[in-house]
Amino acid sequence: MLVLSGPSGCGKTAAIKLLAQEHKFDIIEWITPLDPVEDENKRVMRQGDRFEDHLIRATRYHTVLGTCSKQLLLIKDLPNVYQEDHKSFFSLLEKYFQIGREPIIFVCTEASNSRLVQTLFAPTIREKFGIDFINVNAVTQTAMKNVMKRVSGILNSIASDMLHISQQHIDETLSNSIGDVRSAMLNLIFISLRVPERWSKNECGVREETLGLLHGVGRVINPKRDPDNPCKFAHDPEEITGFFQSQAVIFVQFLQENYLNTIRTIEEATMASDILSLGDVLNSEWRDRNLGKVALLYCIRGLMLANEKPVSGWNPTRKPRDNYSNIRRCLAKAETEWYESMIKPVLKETNEVVDDNVEIFIEDD
């Protein structure tokens, strides 16, 4: 059994599939079903039971679609039931080590379920069952650049009628990459697509330029105003928003880390912090995806308006610190304490009333 951990898009699953192909293993991947599944008695099965049934069947039967004699179990998405019921997962591990015959690999992404991994695959659990653990680092800029150069030559040769990747496209993609190979390759292909000449720019929505992440942050925290109309800017906030709609949360995090570099007065800093705080609230509302775009436009336009006279000078753009999970935990704790402060006084008053009634009843007796 192996646990493979690392950031999103660093090539964990691709590496496993490549090694399995070289060593002639058929991969059987578990995908958590969204719809309810019934057993032979027409009863709805729990996710944990369905997952256990999958592991048992995979160890007893071979897939008819495979070409190899050996099999490999790949788990990328653990059922949500194990987030609360840890003991069931540990008992499942014990059962699998007793009856399982095939190697199994758990692929875990650090950003999404790192807390779950630390709980289910704690050092004591790994030592008890002899589970191997490999942590894959994020892709460096040098490695990302080499990969893009190799892939660009292949894509330009086999799909020249659809796209053309130039060095400029590679440089623009690298300026926005954060160690995610998958996201960087998709962005590279997207910006390199050929647009038919019969389509005008207004019809297909092609922009005259592509804006990098750091360049976009600089335009927001150091806005250039129109001398004739101070309410207008040299760079339209809506156009800046259009460039970063797919990575709105990351762009807002960069603004939070760097906006104080160009703020001149405490009043402007207070206004900017209030704007970014409301932007965080809007981004945390997962029930409506459009609120992320609204939050991005609100933060960009609000910071540009709040910073009336930016401080001039060279300021290096800092990467946001990785403490947002701690902030979310602190907010959850603060919310719990607030609810307790509202509930406990009511319970205390109720207890006092009950005690008084008991005393009165005893005196009457």
mmCIF file of C-alpha atoms in Angstrom:
data_model
loop_
_atom_site.group_PDB
_atom_site.id
_atom_site.type_symbol
_atom_site.label_atom_id
_atom_site.label_comp_id
_atom_site.label_asym_id
_atom_site.label_seq_id
_atom_site.Cartn_x
_atom_site.Cartn_y
_atom_site.Cartn_z
ATOM 1 C CA MET A 1 0.000 0.000 0.000
ATOM 2 C CA LEU A 2 1.261 3.442 -0.983
ATOM 3 C CA VAL A 3 0.113 6.990 -0.219
ATOM 4 C CA LEU A 4 1.156 9.499 -2.879
ATOM 5 C CA SER A 5 0.751 13.100 -1.776
ATOM 6 C CA GLY A 6 1.497 16.419 -3.470
ATOM 7 C CA PRO A 7 0.010 19.652 -4.831
ATOM 8 C CA SER A 8 -2.540 19.684 -7.618
ATOM 9 C CA GLY A 9 -1.235 19.213 -11.144
ATOM 10 C CA CYS A 10 2.277 18.025 -10.229
ATOM 11 C CA GLY A 11 1.929 14.738 -12.164
ATOM 12 C CA LYS A 12 1.051 12.201 -9.456
ATOM 13 C CA THR A 13 -1.559 10.227 -11.410
ATOM 14 C CA ALA A 14 0.341 10.535 -14.701
ATOM 15 C CA ALA A 15 3.478 9.095 -13.090
ATOM 16 C CA ILE A 16 1.541 6.146 -11.632
ATOM 17 C CA LYS A 17 -0.117 5.342 -14.971
ATOM 18 C CA LEU A 18 3.190 5.517 -16.806
ATOM 19 C CA LEU A 19 4.956 3.236 -14.318
ATOM 20 C CA ALA A 20 2.022 0.819 -14.367
ATOM 21 C CA GLN A 21 2.189 0.633 -18.149
ATOM 22 C CA GLU A 22 5.922 -0.034 -18.104
ATOM 23 C CA HIS A 23 5.567 -2.807 -15.508
ATOM 24 C CA LYS A 24 2.437 -4.284 -17.196
ATOM 25 C CA PHE A 25 -0.197 -3.459 -14.583
ATOM 26 C CA ASP A 26 -3.855 -2.828 -15.367
ATOM 27 C CA ILE A 27 -5.138 0.138 -13.338
ATOM 28 C CA ILE A 28 -8.543 -0.151 -11.659
ATOM 29 C CA GLU A 29 -9.591 3.305 -10.490
ATOM 30 C CA TRP A 30 -12.230 4.040 -7.874
ATOM 31 C CA ILE A 31 -14.647 6.891 -8.666
ATOM 32 C CA THR A 32 -17.074 7.877 -5.903
ATOM 33 C CA PRO A 33 -20.611 7.483 -7.335
ATOM 34 C CA LEU A 34 -22.815 10.551 -7.208
ATOM 35 C CA ASP A 35 -26.090 8.633 -7.519
ATOM 36 C CA PRO A 36 -27.271 6.185 -4.843
ATOM 37 C CA VAL A 37 -26.413 2.553 -5.485
ATOM 38 C CA GLU A 38 -28.635 -0.390 -4.517
ATOM 39 C CA ASP A 39 -27.534 -3.864 -3.506
ATOM 40 C CA GLU A 40 -29.158 -7.149 -4.557
ATOM 41 C CA ASN A 41 -31.917 -6.626 -1.955
ATOM 42 C CA LYS A 42 -32.853 -3.194 -3.368
ATOM 43 C CA ARG A 43 -31.419 -1.398 -0.371
ATOM 44 C CA VAL A 44 -29.420 1.787 -0.795
ATOM 45 C CA MET A 45 -25.766 1.166 -0.008
ATOM 46 C CA ARG A 46 -23.668 3.557 2.014
ATOM 47 C CA GLN A 47 -20.584 5.016 0.394
ATOM 48 C CA GLY A 48 -18.354 3.136 2.795
ATOM 49 C CA ASP A 49 -20.047 -0.193 2.006
ATOM 50 C CA ARG A 50 -19.835 0.494 -1.707
ATOM 51 C CA PHE A 51 -16.142 1.309 -1.413
ATOM 52 C CA GLU A 52 -15.448 -1.852 0.591
ATOM 53 C CA ASP A 53 -17.351 -3.942 -1.961
ATOM 54 C CA HIS A 54 -15.249 -2.415 -4.735
ATOM 55 C CA LEU A 55 -11.990 -3.321 -2.986
ATOM 56 C CA ILE A 56 -13.114 -6.903 -2.370
ATOM 57 C CA ARG A 57 -14.299 -7.451 -5.938
ATOM 58 C CA ALA A 58 -11.121 -5.925 -7.346
ATOM 59 C CA THR A 59 -8.990 -8.429 -5.426
ATOM 60 C CA ARG A 60 -11.056 -11.445 -6.539
ATOM 61 C CA TYR A 61 -11.775 -10.750 -10.192
ATOM 62 C CA HIS A 62 -9.743 -9.440 -13.110
ATOM 63 C CA THR A 63 -11.064 -6.810 -15.462
ATOM 64 C CA VAL A 64 -12.134 -8.117 -18.893
ATOM 65 C CA LEU A 65 -10.931 -4.878 -20.501
ATOM 66 C CA GLY A 66 -7.341 -5.282 -19.355
ATOM 67 C CA THR A 67 -4.448 -6.792 -21.275
ATOM 68 C CA CYS A 68 -2.104 -7.516 -18.363
ATOM 69 C CA SER A 69 -2.052 -10.306 -15.818
ATOM 70 C CA LYS A 70 -1.409 -7.956 -12.883
ATOM 71 C CA GLN A 71 -3.726 -5.311 -11.463
ATOM 72 C CA LEU A 72 -3.244 -2.107 -9.506
ATOM 73 C CA LEU A 73 -5.910 -0.301 -7.457
ATOM 74 C CA LEU A 74 -5.866 3.510 -7.710
ATOM 75 C CA ILE A 75 -7.875 5.599 -5.218
ATOM 76 C CA LYS A 76 -8.007 9.317 -5.952
ATOM 77 C CA ASP A 77 -11.219 10.214 -4.142
ATOM 78 C CA LEU A 78 -12.003 8.684 -0.757
ATOM 79 C CA PRO A 79 -15.690 8.533 0.251
ATOM 80 C CA ASN A 80 -16.763 11.457 2.405
ATOM 81 C CA VAL A 81 -18.064 9.111 5.103
ATOM 82 C CA TYR A 82 -14.487 8.542 6.299
ATOM 83 C CA GLN A 83 -14.085 12.206 7.226
ATOM 84 C CA GLU A 84 -16.067 11.514 10.395
ATOM 85 C CA ASP A 85 -15.943 7.726 10.755
ATOM 86 C CA HIS A 86 -12.203 7.101 11.027
ATOM 87 C CA LYS A 87 -12.556 3.759 12.796
ATOM 88 C CA SER A 88 -14.405 2.263 9.831
ATOM 89 C CA PHE A 89 -11.512 3.174 7.564
ATOM 90 C CA PHE A 90 -8.966 1.632 9.921
ATOM 91 C CA SER A 91 -10.999 -1.593 10.126
ATOM 92 C CA LEU A 92 -11.213 -1.604 6.326
ATOM 93 C CA LEU A 93 -7.416 -1.376 6.139
ATOM 94 C CA GLU A 94 -7.076 -4.342 8.479
ATOM 95 C CA LYS A 95 -9.546 -6.336 6.395
ATOM 96 C CA TYR A 96 -7.794 -5.469 3.154
ATOM 97 C CA PHE A 97 -4.405 -6.540 4.465
ATOM 98 C CA GLN A 98 -5.972 -9.877 5.356
ATOM 99 C CA ILE A 99 -7.781 -10.634 2.066
ATOM 100 C CA GLY A 100 -6.317 -8.181 -0.441
ATOM 101 C CA ARG A 101 -3.915 -9.462 -3.078
ATOM 102 C CA GLU A 102 -3.400 -6.429 -5.306
ATOM 103 C CA PRO A 103 -1.273 -3.334 -4.556
ATOM 104 C CA ILE A 104 -3.274 -0.213 -3.788
ATOM 105 C CA ILE A 105 -2.258 3.438 -4.161
ATOM 106 C CA PHE A 106 -4.013 6.411 -2.535
ATOM 107 C CA VAL A 107 -3.435 9.671 -4.442
ATOM 108 C CA CYS A 108 -4.029 12.665 -2.174
ATOM 109 C CA THR A 109 -3.929 16.344 -3.085
ATOM 110 C CA GLU A 110 -2.449 18.563 -0.370
ATOM 111 C CA ALA A 111 -4.719 21.554 -0.931
ATOM 112 C CA SER A 112 -8.065 19.733 -0.887
ATOM 113 C CA ASN A 113 -7.815 16.952 1.709
ATOM 114 C CA SER A 114 -4.516 17.410 3.533
ATOM 115 C CA ARG A 115 -6.251 17.295 6.923
ATOM 116 C CA LEU A 116 -7.982 14.049 5.979
ATOM 117 C CA VAL A 117 -4.674 12.524 4.933
ATOM 118 C CA GLN A 118 -3.027 13.490 8.220
ATOM 119 C CA THR A 119 -5.874 11.809 10.099
ATOM 120 C CA LEU A 120 -6.383 8.636 8.060
ATOM 121 C CA PHE A 121 -2.714 8.099 7.249
ATOM 122 C CA ALA A 122 -1.055 9.351 10.394
ATOM 123 C CA PRO A 123 2.550 8.188 11.065
ATOM 124 C CA THR A 124 1.283 5.654 13.631
ATOM 125 C CA ILE A 125 -1.149 4.148 11.121
ATOM 126 C CA ARG A 126 1.509 3.982 8.402
ATOM 127 C CA GLU A 127 3.904 2.301 10.808
ATOM 128 C CA LYS A 128 1.281 -0.170 12.000
ATOM 129 C CA PHE A 129 0.307 -1.372 8.508
ATOM 130 C CA GLY A 130 3.639 -0.772 6.785
ATOM 131 C CA ILE A 131 2.223 1.817 4.372
ATOM 132 C CA ASP A 132 4.751 3.639 2.202
ATOM 133 C CA PHE A 133 4.452 7.420 1.828
ATOM 134 C CA ILE A 134 5.824 9.600 -1.000
ATOM 135 C CA ASN A 135 5.418 13.367 -1.138
ATOM 136 C CA VAL A 136 5.802 15.005 -4.556
ATOM 137 C CA ASN A 137 6.946 18.622 -4.663
ATOM 138 C CA ALA A 138 5.446 21.309 -6.880
ATOM 139 C CA VAL A 139 6.929 21.705 -10.344
ATOM 140 C CA THR A 140 9.696 24.314 -10.559
ATOM 141 C CA GLN A 141 9.715 27.078 -13.145
ATOM 142 C CA THR A 142 12.742 25.568 -14.913
ATOM 143 C CA ALA A 143 11.096 22.164 -15.236
ATOM 144 C CA MET A 144 7.847 23.787 -16.358
ATOM 145 C CA LYS A 145 9.686 25.735 -19.053
ATOM 146 C CA ASN A 146 11.441 22.612 -20.354
ATOM 147 C CA VAL A 147 8.168 20.686 -20.484
ATOM 148 C CA MET A 148 6.423 23.466 -22.400
ATOM 149 C CA LYS A 149 9.222 23.649 -24.970
ATOM 150 C CA ARG A 150 9.031 19.908 -25.576
ATOM 151 C CA VAL A 151 5.246 19.848 -25.785
ATOM 152 C CA SER A 152 5.060 22.945 -27.990
ATOM 153 C CA GLY A 153 7.132 21.280 -30.685
ATOM 154 C CA ILE A 154 4.923 18.182 -30.666
ATOM 155 C CA LEU A 155 1.659 20.156 -30.729
ATOM 156 C CA ASN A 156 2.854 22.486 -33.481
ATOM 157 C CA SER A 157 3.711 19.475 -35.662
ATOM 158 C CA ILE A 158 0.557 17.409 -35.165
ATOM 159 C CA ALA A 159 -2.040 20.189 -34.760
ATOM 160 C CA SER A 160 -0.655 23.071 -36.778
ATOM 161 C CA ASP A 161 -4.060 23.716 -38.364
ATOM 162 C CA MET A 162 -5.630 24.348 -34.947
ATOM 163 C CA LEU A 163 -2.959 26.128 -32.915
ATOM 164 C CA HIS A 164 0.503 27.642 -32.993
ATOM 165 C CA ILE A 165 2.542 27.890 -29.796
ATOM 166 C CA SER A 166 5.180 30.616 -29.805
ATOM 167 C CA GLN A 167 7.821 31.599 -27.268
ATOM 168 C CA GLN A 168 5.655 34.554 -26.279
ATOM 169 C CA HIS A 169 2.798 32.217 -25.371
ATOM 170 C CA ILE A 170 5.168 30.110 -23.257
ATOM 171 C CA ASP A 171 6.486 33.157 -21.403
ATOM 172 C CA GLU A 172 2.955 34.428 -20.714
ATOM 173 C CA THR A 173 1.860 31.055 -19.368
ATOM 174 C CA LEU A 174 4.950 30.772 -17.171
ATOM 175 C CA SER A 175 4.237 34.164 -15.611
ATOM 176 C CA ASN A 176 0.872 32.830 -14.371
ATOM 177 C CA SER A 177 1.937 29.291 -13.412
ATOM 178 C CA ILE A 178 2.038 28.269 -9.761
ATOM 179 C CA GLY A 179 3.553 24.793 -10.085
ATOM 180 C CA ASP A 180 0.475 23.205 -11.705
ATOM 181 C CA VAL A 181 1.515 21.459 -14.931
ATOM 182 C CA ARG A 182 -2.017 20.492 -15.940
ATOM 183 C CA SER A 183 -3.384 24.017 -15.569
ATOM 184 C CA ALA A 184 -0.348 25.525 -17.336
ATOM 185 C CA MET A 185 -0.699 23.189 -20.339
ATOM 186 C CA LEU A 186 -4.419 23.884 -20.681
ATOM 187 C CA ASN A 187 -3.785 27.633 -20.557
ATOM 188 C CA LEU A 188 -0.984 27.302 -23.116
ATOM 189 C CA ILE A 189 -3.218 25.418 -25.538
ATOM 190 C CA PHE A 190 -6.076 27.839 -25.015
ATOM 191 C CA ILE A 191 -4.110 31.007 -25.761
ATOM 192 C CA SER A 192 -2.409 29.361 -28.774
ATOM 193 C CA LEU A 193 -5.589 28.426 -30.628
ATOM 194 C CA ARG A 194 -5.867 29.771 -34.151
ATOM 195 C CA VAL A 195 -8.848 32.029 -34.839
ATOM 196 C CA PRO A 196 -10.337 31.908 -38.360
ATOM 197 C CA GLU A 197 -9.750 35.098 -40.293
ATOM 198 C CA ARG A 198 -13.435 35.383 -41.168
ATOM 199 C CA TRP A 199 -14.203 35.979 -37.507
ATOM 200 C CA SER A 200 -13.698 39.499 -36.280
ATOM 201 C CA LYS A 201 -12.259 40.210 -32.865
ATOM 202 C CA ASN A 202 -15.572 41.511 -31.619
ATOM 203 C CA GLU A 203 -17.384 38.329 -32.651
ATOM 204 C CA CYS A 204 -15.035 35.836 -31.056
ATOM 205 C CA GLY A 205 -13.980 37.960 -28.097
ATOM 206 C CA VAL A 206 -10.215 37.793 -28.761
ATOM 207 C CA ARG A 207 -8.261 40.267 -26.670
ATOM 208 C CA GLU A 208 -5.558 42.456 -28.098
ATOM 209 C CA GLU A 209 -3.168 41.458 -25.324
ATOM 210 C CA THR A 210 -2.685 38.808 -22.679
ATOM 211 C CA LEU A 211 -2.123 40.026 -19.148
ATOM 212 C CA GLY A 212 0.161 38.207 -16.722
ATOM 213 C CA LEU A 213 -0.709 37.700 -13.074
ATOM 214 C CA LEU A 214 2.019 39.938 -11.639
ATOM 215 C CA HIS A 215 1.408 42.601 -14.284
ATOM 216 C CA GLY A 216 -2.312 42.566 -13.445
ATOM 217 C CA VAL A 217 -1.611 42.972 -9.731
ATOM 218 C CA GLY A 218 0.605 45.953 -10.513
ATOM 219 C CA ARG A 219 -2.145 47.639 -12.522
ATOM 220 C CA VAL A 220 -4.550 47.308 -9.593
ATOM 221 C CA ILE A 221 -2.354 48.376 -6.671
ATOM 222 C CA ASN A 222 -0.707 51.169 -8.696
ATOM 223 C CA PRO A 223 -3.587 52.533 -10.803
ATOM 224 C CA LYS A 224 -3.048 55.212 -13.415
ATOM 225 C CA ARG A 225 -5.863 57.767 -13.579
ATOM 226 C CA ASP A 226 -7.030 59.915 -16.442
ATOM 227 C CA PRO A 227 -5.807 63.519 -15.814
ATOM 228 C CA ASP A 228 -9.058 64.967 -17.176
ATOM 229 C CA ASN A 229 -11.370 62.594 -15.297
ATOM 230 C CA PRO A 230 -10.011 61.167 -11.983
ATOM 231 C CA CYS A 231 -12.803 58.565 -11.906
ATOM 232 C CA LYS A 232 -11.498 56.924 -15.096
ATOM 233 C CA PHE A 233 -8.393 54.781 -15.320
ATOM 234 C CA ALA A 234 -5.894 54.084 -18.067
ATOM 235 C CA HIS A 235 -6.647 50.350 -17.616
ATOM 236 C CA ASP A 236 -10.321 49.443 -17.382
ATOM 237 C CA PRO A 237 -11.088 47.424 -14.199
ATOM 238 C CA GLU A 238 -13.590 45.279 -16.100
ATOM 239 C CA GLU A 239 -10.937 44.306 -18.653
ATOM 240 C CA ILE A 240 -8.533 43.343 -15.866
ATOM 241 C CA THR A 241 -11.313 41.270 -14.292
ATOM 242 C CA GLY A 242 -11.915 39.482 -17.582
ATOM 243 C CA PHE A 243 -8.318 38.221 -17.671
ATOM 244 C CA PHE A 244 -8.455 36.556 -14.225
ATOM 245 C CA GLN A 245 -11.994 35.176 -13.905
ATOM 246 C CA SER A 246 -10.682 31.600 -13.953
ATOM 247 C CA GLN A 247 -8.332 32.286 -11.004
ATOM 248 C CA ALA A 248 -10.303 34.886 -9.066
ATOM 249 C CA VAL A 249 -9.422 33.607 -5.588
ATOM 250 C CA ILE A 250 -5.682 33.490 -6.331
ATOM 251 C CA PHE A 251 -5.739 37.029 -7.761
ATOM 252 C CA VAL A 252 -7.538 38.371 -4.671
ATOM 253 C CA GLN A 253 -4.975 36.633 -2.447
ATOM 254 C CA PHE A 254 -2.160 38.375 -4.344
ATOM 255 C CA LEU A 255 -3.953 41.709 -3.853
ATOM 256 C CA GLN A 256 -4.274 41.050 -0.118
ATOM 257 C CA GLU A 257 -0.560 40.354 0.163
ATOM 258 C CA ASN A 258 0.640 43.399 -1.818
ATOM 259 C CA TYR A 259 -1.934 46.214 -1.594
ATOM 260 C CA LEU A 260 -0.235 47.958 1.350
ATOM 261 C CA ASN A 261 2.929 48.552 -0.692
ATOM 262 C CA THR A 262 1.392 51.507 -2.522
ATOM 263 C CA ILE A 263 -1.155 52.787 0.026
ATOM 264 C CA ARG A 264 -0.277 56.259 1.307
ATOM 265 C CA THR A 265 -2.705 57.064 4.182
ATOM 266 C CA ILE A 266 -4.326 55.075 6.970
ATOM 267 C CA GLU A 267 -7.789 56.036 5.720
ATOM 268 C CA GLU A 268 -7.077 54.526 2.310
ATOM 269 C CA ALA A 269 -5.661 51.395 3.960
ATOM 270 C CA THR A 270 -8.813 51.039 6.083
ATOM 271 C CA MET A 271 -11.048 51.363 3.049
ATOM 272 C CA ALA A 272 -8.939 48.856 1.076
ATOM 273 C CA SER A 273 -8.968 46.302 3.911
ATOM 274 C CA ASP A 274 -12.768 46.576 4.177
ATOM 275 C CA ILE A 275 -13.075 45.979 0.432
ATOM 276 C CA LEU A 276 -10.848 42.898 0.525
ATOM 277 C CA SER A 277 -12.668 41.561 3.587
ATOM 278 C CA LEU A 278 -16.010 41.750 1.799
ATOM 279 C CA GLY A 279 -14.366 40.127 -1.225
ATOM 280 C CA ASP A 280 -13.366 37.177 0.997
ATOM 281 C CA VAL A 281 -16.945 36.843 2.199
ATOM 282 C CA LEU A 282 -18.263 36.772 -1.364
ATOM 283 C CA ASN A 283 -15.648 34.215 -2.429
ATOM 284 C CA SER A 284 -16.603 31.933 0.455
ATOM 285 C CA GLU A 285 -20.207 31.705 -0.780
ATOM 286 C CA TRP A 286 -20.106 28.442 -2.747
ATOM 287 C CA ARG A 287 -23.816 28.282 -3.610
ATOM 288 C CA ASP A 288 -23.501 30.817 -6.445
ATOM 289 C CA ARG A 289 -20.484 30.659 -8.748
ATOM 290 C CA ASN A 290 -21.166 34.099 -10.186
ATOM 291 C CA LEU A 291 -20.332 35.695 -6.829
ATOM 292 C CA GLY A 292 -16.654 34.896 -7.441
ATOM 293 C CA LYS A 293 -16.682 37.136 -10.528
ATOM 294 C CA VAL A 294 -18.549 39.827 -8.607
ATOM 295 C CA ALA A 295 -16.018 39.646 -5.770
ATOM 296 C CA LEU A 296 -13.094 39.925 -8.191
ATOM 297 C CA LEU A 297 -14.526 42.993 -9.947
ATOM 298 C CA TYR A 298 -15.455 44.554 -6.608
ATOM 299 C CA CYS A 299 -11.929 44.123 -5.200
ATOM 300 C CA ILE A 300 -10.202 45.382 -8.343
ATOM 301 C CA ARG A 301 -12.395 48.453 -8.821
ATOM 302 C CA GLY A 302 -12.527 49.177 -5.095
ATOM 303 C CA LEU A 303 -8.746 49.114 -4.618
ATOM 304 C CA MET A 304 -8.188 51.274 -7.671
ATOM 305 C CA LEU A 305 -10.663 53.868 -6.393
ATOM 306 C CA ALA A 306 -9.411 53.757 -2.791
ATOM 307 C CA ASN A 307 -5.769 54.314 -3.767
ATOM 308 C CA GLU A 308 -6.025 57.938 -4.906
ATOM 309 C CA LYS A 309 -2.285 58.776 -4.824
ATOM 310 C CA PRO A 310 -0.217 55.578 -5.000
ATOM 311 C CA VAL A 311 3.252 55.555 -3.525
ATOM 312 C CA SER A 312 5.711 55.515 -6.407
ATOM 313 C CA GLY A 313 8.740 53.252 -6.378
ATOM 314 C CA TRP A 314 9.798 49.717 -7.116
ATOM 315 C CA ASN A 315 7.953 47.160 -4.992
ATOM 316 C CA PRO A 316 8.499 43.434 -5.592
ATOM 317 C CA THR A 317 5.292 41.425 -5.740
ATOM 318 C CA ARG A 318 5.099 38.878 -2.910
ATOM 319 C CA LYS A 319 3.452 35.499 -3.154
ATOM 320 C CA PRO A 320 0.533 35.042 -0.722
ATOM 321 C CA ARG A 321 1.324 33.043 2.375
ATOM 322 C CA ASP A 322 -0.195 29.597 2.726
ATOM 323 C CA ASN A 323 -2.239 30.281 5.861
ATOM 324 C CA TYR A 324 -5.753 30.498 4.467
ATOM 325 C CA SER A 325 -6.702 27.108 5.884
ATOM 326 C CA ASN A 326 -5.732 28.395 9.351
ATOM 327 C CA ILE A 327 -7.784 31.521 8.762
ATOM 328 C CA ARG A 328 -10.821 29.443 7.809
ATOM 329 C CA ARG A 329 -10.408 27.360 10.958
ATOM 330 C CA CYS A 330 -10.150 30.535 13.065
ATOM 331 C CA LEU A 331 -13.302 31.923 11.444
ATOM 332 C CA ALA A 332 -15.150 28.683 12.133
ATOM 333 C CA LYS A 333 -14.022 28.771 15.769
ATOM 334 C CA ALA A 334 -15.073 32.419 16.110
ATOM 335 C CA GLU A 335 -18.474 31.615 14.641
ATOM 336 C CA THR A 336 -18.938 28.702 17.054
ATOM 337 C CA GLU A 337 -17.988 30.870 20.044
ATOM 338 C CA TRP A 338 -20.417 33.563 18.895
ATOM 339 C CA TYR A 339 -23.292 31.093 18.708
ATOM 340 C CA GLU A 340 -22.356 29.722 22.135
ATOM 341 C CA SER A 341 -22.397 33.232 23.579
ATOM 342 C CA MET A 342 -25.932 33.657 22.219
ATOM 343 C CA ILE A 343 -27.164 30.266 23.454
ATOM 344 C CA LYS A 344 -25.478 29.874 26.858
ATOM 345 C CA PRO A 345 -27.047 32.964 28.516
ATOM 346 C CA VAL A 346 -30.493 31.640 27.543
ATOM 347 C CA LEU A 347 -29.688 28.241 29.036
ATOM 348 C CA LYS A 348 -28.348 29.897 32.178
ATOM 349 C CA GLU A 349 -31.528 31.966 32.634
ATOM 350 C CA THR A 350 -33.652 28.844 32.062
ATOM 351 C CA ASN A 351 -31.734 26.951 34.732
ATOM 352 C CA GLU A 352 -32.150 29.835 37.167
ATOM 353 C CA VAL A 353 -35.918 29.908 36.571
ATOM 354 C CA VAL A 354 -36.163 26.149 37.122
ATOM 355 C CA ASP A 355 -34.184 26.423 40.375
ATOM 356 C CA ASP A 356 -36.458 29.208 41.627
ATOM 357 C CA ASN A 357 -39.577 27.173 40.851
ATOM 358 C CA VAL A 358 -38.145 24.183 42.682
ATOM 359 C CA GLU A 359 -37.416 26.302 45.753
ATOM 360 C CA ILE A 360 -40.937 27.771 45.736
ATOM 361 C CA PHE A 361 -42.476 24.322 45.394
ATOM 362 C CA ILE A 362 -40.474 23.048 48.363
ATOM 363 C CA GLU A 363 -41.524 26.009 50.543
ATOM 364 C CA ASP A 364 -45.211 25.406 49.691
ATOM 365 C CA ASP A 365 -44.895 21.796 50.716
#
